């Protein structure tokens, strides 16, 4: 896996900087984008910016390569996945909470239209 996903000798650097720090920042960014009702495609731009910051941390703290397309793409994909998870969790919660009369939660990442209850049968005299 070394050389494919991360440059350092230890995978712990990749896990800590990219997955935990970069992923947490991207997750919170995804939540913020969803909570402000912005479109999903903005996550790509924000993930690319966060990946630049993650690449810089790899370079500044551990003397890894700053400008590497391969590792930048890996960092961007990790950030994009984390941001998408945060976005969907927040959006599903929003739809079920704000439009409770029309939607209900359907799993952690989704919502569905509420099914109207069947009318009660009339009782005769």
mmCIF file of C-alpha atoms in Angstrom, residues 25-91:
data_model
loop_
_atom_site.group_PDB
_atom_site.id
_atom_site.type_symbol
_atom_site.label_atom_id
_atom_site.label_comp_id
_atom_site.label_asym_id
_atom_site.label_seq_id
_atom_site.Cartn_x
_atom_site.Cartn_y
_atom_site.Cartn_z
ATOM 1 C CA UNK A 25 -12.595 18.887 8.410
ATOM 2 C CA UNK A 26 -14.308 17.620 5.269
ATOM 3 C CA UNK A 27 -17.110 15.972 7.275
ATOM 4 C CA UNK A 28 -17.849 19.267 9.046
ATOM 5 C CA UNK A 29 -17.680 21.093 5.722
ATOM 6 C CA UNK A 30 -20.219 18.683 4.241
ATOM 7 C CA UNK A 31 -22.531 19.267 7.198
ATOM 8 C CA UNK A 32 -22.178 23.039 6.819
ATOM 9 C CA UNK A 33 -22.951 22.900 3.098
ATOM 10 C CA UNK A 34 -26.084 20.837 3.769
ATOM 11 C CA UNK A 35 -27.244 23.013 6.667
ATOM 12 C CA UNK A 36 -27.019 26.153 4.535
ATOM 13 C CA UNK A 37 -28.973 24.440 1.709
ATOM 14 C CA UNK A 38 -26.144 24.747 -0.788
ATOM 15 C CA UNK A 39 -25.800 22.322 -3.732
ATOM 16 C CA UNK A 40 -23.897 19.049 -3.518
ATOM 17 C CA UNK A 41 -21.378 19.938 -6.252
ATOM 18 C CA UNK A 42 -19.734 22.500 -3.944
ATOM 19 C CA UNK A 43 -18.284 19.598 -1.983
ATOM 20 C CA UNK A 44 -15.853 18.897 -4.822
ATOM 21 C CA UNK A 45 -14.406 22.401 -4.631
ATOM 22 C CA UNK A 46 -14.197 22.407 -0.834
ATOM 23 C CA UNK A 47 -12.659 18.924 -0.779
ATOM 24 C CA UNK A 48 -9.967 20.060 -3.188
ATOM 25 C CA UNK A 49 -9.130 23.004 -0.921
ATOM 26 C CA UNK A 50 -8.984 20.796 2.174
ATOM 27 C CA UNK A 51 -6.765 18.323 0.285
ATOM 28 C CA UNK A 52 -4.327 21.157 -0.467
ATOM 29 C CA UNK A 53 -4.145 21.899 3.261
ATOM 30 C CA UNK A 54 -3.633 18.201 4.050
ATOM 31 C CA UNK A 55 -0.845 17.959 1.447
ATOM 32 C CA UNK A 56 0.797 20.998 3.015
ATOM 33 C CA UNK A 57 0.664 19.391 6.462
ATOM 34 C CA UNK A 58 2.295 16.256 5.079
ATOM 35 C CA UNK A 59 5.020 18.432 3.565
ATOM 36 C CA UNK A 60 5.557 20.773 6.518
ATOM 37 C CA UNK A 61 5.447 18.221 9.316
ATOM 38 C CA UNK A 62 6.937 15.091 7.759
ATOM 39 C CA UNK A 63 8.947 16.323 4.736
ATOM 40 C CA UNK A 64 6.799 14.467 2.236
ATOM 41 C CA UNK A 65 6.339 15.642 -1.337
ATOM 42 C CA UNK A 66 4.248 18.809 -1.569
ATOM 43 C CA UNK A 67 3.346 18.694 -5.239
ATOM 44 C CA UNK A 68 2.332 15.151 -6.100
ATOM 45 C CA UNK A 69 -0.706 14.603 -8.289
ATOM 46 C CA UNK A 70 -1.144 10.993 -7.165
ATOM 47 C CA UNK A 71 -1.226 11.773 -3.441
ATOM 48 C CA UNK A 72 -3.282 14.927 -3.995
ATOM 49 C CA UNK A 73 -5.942 12.861 -5.777
ATOM 50 C CA UNK A 74 -5.950 10.315 -2.930
ATOM 51 C CA UNK A 75 -6.300 13.110 -0.354
ATOM 52 C CA UNK A 76 -9.086 14.723 -2.380
ATOM 53 C CA UNK A 77 -10.988 11.446 -2.656
ATOM 54 C CA UNK A 78 -10.738 10.793 1.085
ATOM 55 C CA UNK A 79 -11.969 14.334 1.796
ATOM 56 C CA UNK A 80 -14.746 14.037 -0.784
ATOM 57 C CA UNK A 81 -15.997 10.786 0.741
ATOM 58 C CA UNK A 82 -15.997 12.268 4.256
ATOM 59 C CA UNK A 83 -17.705 15.455 3.046
ATOM 60 C CA UNK A 84 -20.371 13.446 1.221
ATOM 61 C CA UNK A 85 -21.098 11.418 4.352
ATOM 62 C CA UNK A 86 -21.480 14.598 6.415
ATOM 63 C CA UNK A 87 -23.675 16.152 3.731
ATOM 64 C CA UNK A 88 -26.059 13.202 3.463
ATOM 65 C CA UNK A 89 -26.361 12.746 7.226
ATOM 66 C CA UNK A 90 -27.208 16.417 7.691
ATOM 67 C CA UNK A 91 -29.561 16.584 4.707
#
